[in-house]
Tab-separated table of C-alpha atoms and ligand atoms in Angstrom:
chain	number	residue	atom	x	y	z
V	1142	MET	CA	11.817	-45.612	14.863
V	1143	PRO	CA	11.684	-45.947	18.899
V	1144	GLY	CA	13.446	-43.254	20.835
V	1145	SER	CA	12.624	-39.443	21.413
V	1146	PHE	CA	12.164	-36.749	18.308
V	1147	LYS	CA	11.024	-33.105	17.894
V	1148	THR	CA	8.083	-31.985	15.896
V	1149	GLU	CA	5.799	-29.588	15.216
V	1150	ALA	CA	1.817	-30.209	15.394
V	1151	VAL	CA	-1.505	-29.331	15.558
V	1152	VAL	CA	-3.799	-30.890	18.216
V	1153	LEU	CA	-7.044	-32.365	16.472
V	1154	ARG	CA	-8.844	-34.041	19.334
V	1155	SER	CA	-8.181	-34.628	22.604
V	1156	ILE	CA	-9.991	-37.666	24.517
V	1157	ARG	CA	-9.626	-38.462	28.667
V	1158	TYR	CA	-7.706	-41.120	29.498
V	1159	ALA	CA	-6.852	-43.132	32.643
V	1160	GLU	CA	-7.043	-40.798	35.751
V	1161	ALA	CA	-5.634	-37.850	34.776
V	1162	ASP	CA	-4.225	-38.525	31.074
V	1163	ARG	CA	-5.338	-37.515	27.560
V	1164	ILE	CA	-4.818	-39.423	24.438
V	1165	LEU	CA	-4.254	-36.615	21.754
V	1166	HIS	CA	-4.993	-37.055	17.620
V	1167	LEU	CA	-2.261	-34.777	16.191
V	1168	TYR	CA	-1.391	-33.655	12.686
V	1169	SER	CA	2.245	-33.177	12.867
V	1170	ALA	CA	4.759	-31.448	10.179
V	1171	ASP	CA	7.280	-34.136	9.718
V	1172	HIS	CA	5.503	-37.104	10.377
V	1173	GLY	CA	1.693	-36.976	9.385
V	1174	ARG	CA	-0.652	-38.385	11.555
V	1175	LEU	CA	0.572	-39.498	14.922
V	1176	GLY	CA	-1.204	-40.493	18.274
V	1177	ALA	CA	0.015	-39.412	21.711
V	1178	VAL	CA	-0.604	-39.656	25.286
V	1179	ALA	CA	0.130	-36.579	27.337
V	1180	LYS	CA	0.473	-37.862	31.190
V	1181	GLY	CA	-1.020	-36.175	34.145
V	1182	ALA	CA	-2.591	-33.858	31.274
V	1183	ARG	CA	-6.025	-33.517	33.213
V	1184	ARG	CA	-4.394	-32.593	36.633
V	1185	LEU	CA	-5.252	-29.070	37.988
V	1186	ARG	CA	-1.793	-27.430	37.706
V	1187	SER	CA	-0.516	-29.582	34.777
V	1188	ARG	CA	1.289	-27.032	32.317
V	1189	LEU	CA	1.621	-29.535	29.526
V	1190	GLY	CA	-2.455	-29.691	29.395
V	1191	GLY	CA	-2.795	-26.529	29.193
V	1192	ARG	CA	-0.636	-26.217	26.182
V	1193	LEU	CA	-2.368	-29.442	24.081
V	1194	GLU	CA	-5.921	-28.339	23.998
V	1195	PRO	CA	-7.722	-28.796	20.516
V	1196	MET	CA	-6.679	-26.296	17.760
V	1197	ALA	CA	-3.504	-25.298	19.701
V	1198	ARG	CA	-0.320	-25.258	17.515
V	1199	VAL	CA	2.578	-26.581	19.352
V	1200	ASN	CA	6.254	-27.552	19.034
V	1201	LEU	CA	6.369	-31.339	20.532
V	1202	VAL	CA	9.114	-33.394	21.830
V	1203	LEU	CA	7.617	-36.818	21.519
V	1204	HIS	CA	8.586	-40.089	22.615
V	1205	LYS	CA	8.016	-43.539	20.827
V	1206	GLY	CA	8.197	-46.532	22.365
V	1207	ARG	CA	7.258	-50.214	21.504
V	1208	GLY	CA	3.535	-49.250	21.551
V	1209	GLU	CA	1.287	-47.417	18.614
V	1210	LEU	CA	1.201	-43.971	20.940
V	1211	CYS	CA	3.754	-41.643	21.531
V	1212	THR	CA	4.305	-40.038	24.945
V	1213	VAL	CA	4.694	-36.682	25.108
V	1214	THR	CA	7.920	-35.155	26.933
V	1215	SER	CA	7.202	-31.392	26.469
V	1216	ALA	CA	5.101	-29.241	24.655
V	1217	ASP	CA	5.617	-25.173	23.683
V	1218	THR	CA	2.858	-23.145	22.278
V	1219	VAL	CA	3.742	-21.876	18.716
V	1220	HIS	CA	-0.004	-20.487	18.362
V	1221	ALA	CA	-2.911	-21.325	21.171
V	1222	HIS	CA	-5.630	-19.555	18.979
V	1223	PRO	CA	-7.263	-17.825	21.850
V	1224	ALA	CA	-9.145	-15.392	20.001
V	1225	LEU	CA	-10.963	-18.536	17.828
V	1226	ARG	CA	-11.980	-20.021	21.301
V	1227	GLU	CA	-13.801	-16.884	22.079
V	1228	ARG	CA	-16.484	-16.615	19.363
V	1229	ARG	CA	-18.818	-19.676	18.774
V	1230	ALA	CA	-18.493	-19.350	14.790
V	1231	ALA	CA	-14.774	-19.301	14.472
V	1232	LEU	CA	-14.765	-22.254	17.089
V	1233	GLU	CA	-16.882	-24.301	14.686
V	1234	ARG	CA	-15.065	-23.606	11.484
V	1235	GLY	CA	-12.157	-24.529	13.517
V	1236	VAL	CA	-13.138	-27.812	14.712
V	1237	GLN	CA	-14.603	-28.738	11.439
V	1238	ALA	CA	-10.964	-27.747	9.444
V	1239	CYS	CA	-9.653	-30.447	12.385
V	1240	GLU	CA	-12.370	-32.594	11.410
V	1241	GLY	CA	-11.858	-32.785	7.975
V	1242	VAL	CA	-7.706	-33.589	8.564
V	1243	LEU	CA	-8.773	-35.906	11.073
V	1244	ARG	CA	-10.973	-38.226	8.695
V	1245	LEU	CA	-8.844	-37.527	5.062
V	1246	LEU	CA	-5.391	-37.285	6.675
V	1247	ASP	CA	-4.465	-40.885	8.462
V	1248	SER	CA	-1.224	-41.495	7.263
V	1249	ALA	CA	2.626	-41.176	8.918
V	1250	GLU	CA	3.768	-39.715	5.545
V	1251	PRO	CA	4.550	-35.934	5.925
V	1252	ASN	CA	1.938	-33.929	3.943
V	1253	PRO	CA	3.406	-30.006	3.955
V	1254	ALA	CA	0.347	-28.856	1.993
V	1255	ALA	CA	-2.273	-30.122	4.277
V	1256	TYR	CA	-0.071	-29.068	7.508
V	1257	ASN	CA	0.269	-25.632	6.283
V	1258	LEU	CA	-3.051	-25.109	5.180
V	1259	LEU	CA	-4.790	-26.505	8.409
V	1260	CYS	CA	-2.174	-23.971	9.993
V	1261	HIS	CA	-3.158	-21.401	8.058
V	1262	GLN	CA	-7.007	-21.770	8.179
V	1263	LEU	CA	-6.681	-21.562	12.459
V	1264	GLY	CA	-4.467	-18.545	12.180
V	1265	LEU	CA	-7.081	-16.867	10.026
V	1266	LEU	CA	-9.843	-17.908	12.358
V	1267	ASP	CA	-8.228	-16.513	15.107
V	1268	SER	CA	-7.197	-13.193	13.752
V	1269	ASP	CA	-9.915	-12.353	11.471
V	1270	PRO	CA	-13.559	-12.160	12.965
V	1271	GLU	CA	-15.012	-12.071	9.177
V	1272	ALA	CA	-12.974	-15.290	8.116
V	1273	ALA	CA	-15.525	-17.623	9.878
V	1274	THR	CA	-17.764	-17.950	6.954
V	1275	ARG	CA	-19.468	-21.079	4.801
V	1276	ALA	CA	-17.364	-19.813	1.517
V	1277	ARG	CA	-14.188	-19.541	3.703
V	1278	ALA	CA	-14.900	-23.486	5.068
V	1279	LEU	CA	-15.791	-24.767	1.696
V	1280	ALA	CA	-12.574	-23.375	0.374
V	1281	PHE	CA	-10.439	-25.057	3.080
V	1282	ARG	CA	-12.280	-28.223	1.892
V	1283	ALA	CA	-11.495	-27.485	-1.432
V	1284	LYS	CA	-7.700	-26.940	-0.808
V	1285	LEU	CA	-7.617	-30.068	1.742
V	1286	LEU	CA	-8.941	-32.482	-1.248
V	1287	LEU	CA	-6.124	-31.104	-3.263
V	1288	ALA	CA	-3.693	-31.584	-0.685
V	1289	ALA	CA	-4.634	-35.067	0.012
V	1290	GLY	CA	-4.706	-36.118	-3.811
V	1291	PHE	CA	-8.678	-35.941	-4.124
V	1292	ALA	CA	-9.258	-32.810	-6.025
V	1293	PRO	CA	-12.218	-32.723	-8.157
V	1294	GLU	CA	-11.529	-32.619	-12.212
V	1295	LEU	CA	-12.698	-28.896	-12.957
V	1296	ALA	CA	-10.832	-27.724	-16.420
V	1297	SER	CA	-13.239	-30.365	-18.929
V	1298	CYS	CA	-15.587	-33.045	-18.638
V	1299	ALA	CA	-14.225	-35.600	-16.366
V	1300	THR	CA	-15.624	-38.556	-18.796
V	1301	CYS	CA	-14.579	-36.996	-22.178
V	1302	GLY	CA	-12.616	-34.105	-21.933
V	1303	GLU	CA	-15.184	-31.554	-23.262
V	1304	GLN	CA	-14.475	-27.858	-22.513
V	1305	GLU	CA	-17.955	-26.627	-23.434
V	1306	HIS	CA	-21.445	-27.058	-21.915
V	1307	LEU	CA	-20.047	-28.294	-18.404
V	1308	THR	CA	-23.758	-28.239	-16.810
V	1309	GLY	CA	-23.332	-30.955	-14.212
V	1310	PHE	CA	-21.111	-32.737	-11.565
V	1311	SER	CA	-20.223	-36.492	-11.476
V	1312	PRO	CA	-19.218	-37.996	-8.233
V	1313	ALA	CA	-18.385	-41.587	-9.858
V	1314	ALA	CA	-16.454	-39.583	-12.558
V	1315	GLY	CA	-14.705	-37.291	-9.891
V	1316	GLY	CA	-15.357	-33.862	-11.657
V	1317	VAL	CA	-17.836	-31.853	-13.685
V	1318	ALA	CA	-19.779	-33.338	-16.650
V	1319	CYS	CA	-20.325	-31.965	-20.351
V	1320	SER	CA	-24.408	-31.966	-21.229
V	1321	SER	CA	-23.481	-35.266	-23.262
V	1322	CYS	CA	-22.311	-37.079	-20.330
V	1323	GLU	CA	-24.522	-35.905	-17.741
V	1324	ALA	CA	-25.815	-39.744	-16.640
V	1325	GLY	CA	-25.400	-40.015	-12.754
V	1326	SER	CA	-24.327	-36.083	-12.906
V	1327	PHE	CA	-26.408	-33.459	-10.673
V	1328	PRO	CA	-26.904	-29.714	-11.887
V	1329	PHE	CA	-23.759	-27.729	-11.175
V	1330	GLY	CA	-24.073	-24.076	-12.145
V	1331	ALA	CA	-21.475	-21.867	-13.414
V	1332	ASP	CA	-21.434	-19.982	-10.158
V	1333	ALA	CA	-20.480	-23.199	-8.352
V	1334	HIS	CA	-17.739	-23.965	-10.684
V	1335	ALA	CA	-16.239	-20.983	-10.686
V	1336	PHE	CA	-15.932	-21.087	-6.952
V	1337	LEU	CA	-14.325	-24.119	-6.736
V	1338	VAL	CA	-11.659	-22.976	-9.151
V	1339	GLY	CA	-11.244	-19.886	-7.447
V	1340	SER	CA	-10.880	-21.373	-4.194
V	1341	LEU	CA	-8.200	-23.538	-5.620
V	1342	ALA	CA	-6.390	-20.346	-7.346
V	1343	HIS	CA	-6.457	-18.304	-4.730
V	1344	PRO	CA	-4.753	-18.286	-1.124
V	1345	LEU	CA	-7.752	-19.234	1.563
V	1346	SER	CA	-7.427	-15.344	2.763
V	1347	GLU	CA	-8.749	-14.428	-0.633
V	1348	ALA	CA	-11.034	-17.338	-1.408
V	1349	PRO	CA	-13.983	-16.212	-3.299
V	1350	GLU	CA	-17.704	-15.700	-2.155
V	1351	ALA	CA	-20.500	-17.134	-3.876
V	1352	PRO	CA	-24.542	-17.008	-3.406
V	1353	ASP	CA	-25.825	-19.903	-0.782
V	1354	ARG	CA	-27.060	-22.234	-4.032
V	1355	ALA	CA	-23.840	-21.880	-5.390
V	1356	LEU	CA	-21.891	-22.929	-2.210
V	1357	ALA	CA	-24.494	-25.875	-2.116
V	1358	GLN	CA	-23.262	-27.176	-5.146
V	1359	ALA	CA	-19.806	-26.786	-4.023
V	1360	ASP	CA	-20.254	-28.128	-0.619
V	1361	ARG	CA	-22.203	-31.320	-2.430
V	1362	ALA	CA	-19.654	-32.202	-4.781
V	1363	LEU	CA	-16.904	-31.884	-2.608
V	1364	GLY	CA	-18.817	-34.028	-0.484
V	1365	GLU	CA	-19.408	-36.973	-2.934
V	1366	THR	CA	-16.435	-37.001	-4.424
V	1367	LEU	CA	-14.975	-38.004	-1.290
V	1368	GLU	CA	-17.189	-40.612	-0.598
V	1369	HIS	CA	-16.764	-41.825	-4.249
V	1370	HIS	CA	-13.274	-42.007	-4.076
V	1371	ALA	CA	-11.876	-41.793	-0.859
V	1372	HIS	CA	-14.780	-43.530	1.011
V	1373	VAL	CA	-14.593	-40.725	3.477
V	1374	ARG	CA	-18.093	-38.966	4.742
V	1375	LEU	CA	-17.824	-35.444	6.086
V	1376	PRO	CA	-20.904	-33.540	7.417
V	1377	ARG	CA	-21.873	-31.156	4.913
V	1378	VAL	CA	-20.976	-27.564	5.653
V	1379	ALA	CA	-23.605	-25.692	6.998
V	1380	ALA	CA	-24.400	-22.073	6.260
W	2603	ZN	ZN1	-18.418	-35.257	-21.760
């Protein structure tokens, strides 16, 4: 689709390029993943550059030529998330959220659930200093897996369908495991199970809390499900 088009997008990553340009990895509302060049963005007085920092949410006009990368024609800020950038914990969680989208969603198909989730997480990290918790970051990751089509099976044993005695988690089977199907599973406590169910059932701002041991099990369940089924390895969500 050569020519110019508009879309809203979040800057996931920005890489220096040539003398004064930046290459941007974007996640857009209407075209999924996009790559773009922002010409002259590293010049001192570039207005474009100031609006295209990582984690910025922007309205863009892009030009698509024959190459892989679009060219940024104009950029207007929807939300710059300035407070997020001033708090180390929020900044790290914001980078983590962008990294998850970068690794997991590489299609040019729009995914409104994933786009809205990312915008929601960045907005919460910006507005609420209490939002930069491990539990919230894991709830975001659980929802991101759901949006990407890799949510683990939590309602019944992923192997046999049993709904009671769910004591393990099997990454290969892609969900919880009952006591008869526990080969290849790791121990998965009721609190870790409840945390993931609650994370998927509630908006991000109402995501549940859980003890650290439960969060570590939930983290492992999400991470190993991705490794088995999406062949994507994400860094674990640190405390
Ligand atoms: Zn079973």
